[in-house]
Amino acid sequence: MTYIALVLGNNNVFDFVVKELIKYYENNNMTESYQYEQLWIIWANDLSRNLMYLFAVFYSLLTTLIYFIISKIFRKKKGKE
């Protein structure tokens, strides 16, 4: 579940926001501005977005393990009371 949220959610939201900003700059004839150039650089060279598919697997595994450890601790604590 965490993997799906990270990969699909993060990449789709990022793409949507960047595309809308690019449309805004193009519609207002601001394609020669510094902000427009930076936006293109971020979108084309975003290594974290491209590596999200790989890192999300490890993050998802880590959060799942933490969840099960915490739930086991709470079950043991509840059983003692």
PDB file of C-alpha atoms in Angstrom:
ATOM      1  CA  MET A   1       0.000   0.000   0.000  1.00  0.00           C
ATOM      2  CA  THR A   2       2.801   2.393   0.858  1.00  0.00           C
ATOM      3  CA  TYR A   3       4.555   1.526  -2.397  1.00  0.00           C
ATOM      4  CA  ILE A   4       1.467   2.350  -4.447  1.00  0.00           C
ATOM      5  CA  ALA A   5       0.987   5.647  -2.645  1.00  0.00           C
ATOM      6  CA  LEU A   6       4.606   6.655  -3.071  1.00  0.00           C
ATOM      7  CA  VAL A   7       5.125   5.673  -6.675  1.00  0.00           C
ATOM      8  CA  LEU A   8       1.768   6.257  -8.291  1.00  0.00           C
ATOM      9  CA  GLY A   9       0.697   9.157  -6.129  1.00  0.00           C
ATOM     10  CA  ASN A  10       3.962  11.039  -6.043  1.00  0.00           C
ATOM     11  CA  ASN A  11       4.758  10.758  -9.736  1.00  0.00           C
ATOM     12  CA  ASN A  12       1.251  11.573 -10.930  1.00  0.00           C
ATOM     13  CA  VAL A  13       0.878  14.595  -8.682  1.00  0.00           C
ATOM     14  CA  PHE A  14       4.337  15.864  -9.616  1.00  0.00           C
ATOM     15  CA  ASP A  15       3.634  15.435 -13.339  1.00  0.00           C
ATOM     16  CA  PHE A  16       0.282  17.190 -13.054  1.00  0.00           C
ATOM     17  CA  VAL A  17       1.691  20.181 -11.178  1.00  0.00           C
ATOM     18  CA  VAL A  18       4.647  20.586 -13.525  1.00  0.00           C
ATOM     19  CA  LYS A  19       2.499  20.288 -16.654  1.00  0.00           C
ATOM     20  CA  GLU A  20       0.059  22.880 -15.352  1.00  0.00           C
ATOM     21  CA  LEU A  21       2.907  25.260 -14.505  1.00  0.00           C
ATOM     22  CA  ILE A  22       4.396  24.792 -17.967  1.00  0.00           C
ATOM     23  CA  LYS A  23       1.009  25.539 -19.538  1.00  0.00           C
ATOM     24  CA  TYR A  24       0.720  28.651 -17.382  1.00  0.00           C
ATOM     25  CA  TYR A  25       4.123  29.937 -18.491  1.00  0.00           C
ATOM     26  CA  GLU A  26       3.372  29.152 -22.138  1.00  0.00           C
ATOM     27  CA  ASN A  27      -0.045  30.811 -22.048  1.00  0.00           C
ATOM     28  CA  ASN A  28       1.391  33.980 -20.503  1.00  0.00           C
ATOM     29  CA  ASN A  29       4.336  34.154 -22.950  1.00  0.00           C
ATOM     30  CA  MET A  30       6.870  33.652 -20.183  1.00  0.00           C
ATOM     31  CA  THR A  31       8.856  30.904 -21.917  1.00  0.00           C
ATOM     32  CA  GLU A  32      12.054  32.950 -21.833  1.00  0.00           C
ATOM     33  CA  SER A  33      11.959  33.464 -18.066  1.00  0.00           C
ATOM     34  CA  TYR A  34      14.388  31.979 -15.563  1.00  0.00           C
ATOM     35  CA  GLN A  35      11.573  30.206 -13.697  1.00  0.00           C
ATOM     36  CA  TYR A  36      10.419  28.448 -16.867  1.00  0.00           C
ATOM     37  CA  GLU A  37      13.928  27.212 -17.604  1.00  0.00           C
ATOM     38  CA  GLN A  38      14.348  25.981 -14.013  1.00  0.00           C
ATOM     39  CA  LEU A  39      11.028  24.153 -14.247  1.00  0.00           C
ATOM     40  CA  TRP A  40      12.177  22.310 -17.361  1.00  0.00           C
ATOM     41  CA  ILE A  41      15.486  21.427 -15.716  1.00  0.00           C
ATOM     42  CA  ILE A  42      13.725  20.053 -12.638  1.00  0.00           C
ATOM     43  CA  TRP A  43      11.290  18.020 -14.720  1.00  0.00           C
ATOM     44  CA  ALA A  44      13.902  16.588 -17.066  1.00  0.00           C
ATOM     45  CA  ASN A  45      16.592  15.856 -14.476  1.00  0.00           C
ATOM     46  CA  ASP A  46      14.600  14.820 -11.441  1.00  0.00           C
ATOM     47  CA  LEU A  47      16.590  11.831 -10.273  1.00  0.00           C
ATOM     48  CA  SER A  48      14.535  11.298  -7.123  1.00  0.00           C
ATOM     49  CA  ARG A  49      11.359  10.948  -9.174  1.00  0.00           C
ATOM     50  CA  ASN A  50      13.009   8.498 -11.535  1.00  0.00           C
ATOM     51  CA  LEU A  51      14.464   6.418  -8.704  1.00  0.00           C
ATOM     52  CA  MET A  52      11.216   6.436  -6.729  1.00  0.00           C
ATOM     53  CA  TYR A  53      10.289   3.037  -8.180  1.00  0.00           C
ATOM     54  CA  LEU A  54      13.395   1.485  -6.640  1.00  0.00           C
ATOM     55  CA  PHE A  55      13.494   3.315  -3.310  1.00  0.00           C
ATOM     56  CA  ALA A  56       9.778   2.889  -2.696  1.00  0.00           C
ATOM     57  CA  VAL A  57      10.220  -0.881  -2.439  1.00  0.00           C
ATOM     58  CA  PHE A  58      12.711  -0.509   0.400  1.00  0.00           C
ATOM     59  CA  TYR A  59      10.694   2.222   2.110  1.00  0.00           C
ATOM     60  CA  SER A  60       7.537   0.140   1.880  1.00  0.00           C
ATOM     61  CA  LEU A  61       9.333  -2.859   3.368  1.00  0.00           C
ATOM     62  CA  LEU A  62      10.735  -0.749   6.189  1.00  0.00           C
ATOM     63  CA  THR A  63       7.392   0.820   7.103  1.00  0.00           C
ATOM     64  CA  THR A  64       5.678  -2.575   6.997  1.00  0.00           C
ATOM     65  CA  LEU A  65       8.245  -4.051   9.371  1.00  0.00           C
ATOM     66  CA  ILE A  66       7.923  -1.096  11.735  1.00  0.00           C
ATOM     67  CA  TYR A  67       4.136  -1.457  11.698  1.00  0.00           C
ATOM     68  CA  PHE A  68       4.279  -5.138  12.596  1.00  0.00           C
ATOM     69  CA  ILE A  69       6.855  -4.557  15.339  1.00  0.00           C
ATOM     70  CA  ILE A  70       4.770  -1.786  16.911  1.00  0.00           C
ATOM     71  CA  SER A  71       1.557  -3.809  16.666  1.00  0.00           C
ATOM     72  CA  LYS A  72       3.289  -6.806  18.299  1.00  0.00           C
ATOM     73  CA  ILE A  73       4.530  -4.600  21.148  1.00  0.00           C
ATOM     74  CA  PHE A  74       1.017  -3.236  21.719  1.00  0.00           C
ATOM     75  CA  ARG A  75      -0.469  -6.745  21.680  1.00  0.00           C
ATOM     76  CA  LYS A  76       2.036  -7.936  24.289  1.00  0.00           C
ATOM     77  CA  LYS A  77       1.388  -4.843  26.402  1.00  0.00           C
ATOM     78  CA  LYS A  78      -2.376  -5.347  26.144  1.00  0.00           C
ATOM     79  CA  GLY A  79      -2.028  -9.022  27.107  1.00  0.00           C
ATOM     80  CA  LYS A  80      -0.168  -8.177  30.325  1.00  0.00           C
ATOM     81  CA  GLU A  81      -2.867  -5.820  31.580  1.00  0.00           C
TER      82      GLU A  81
END
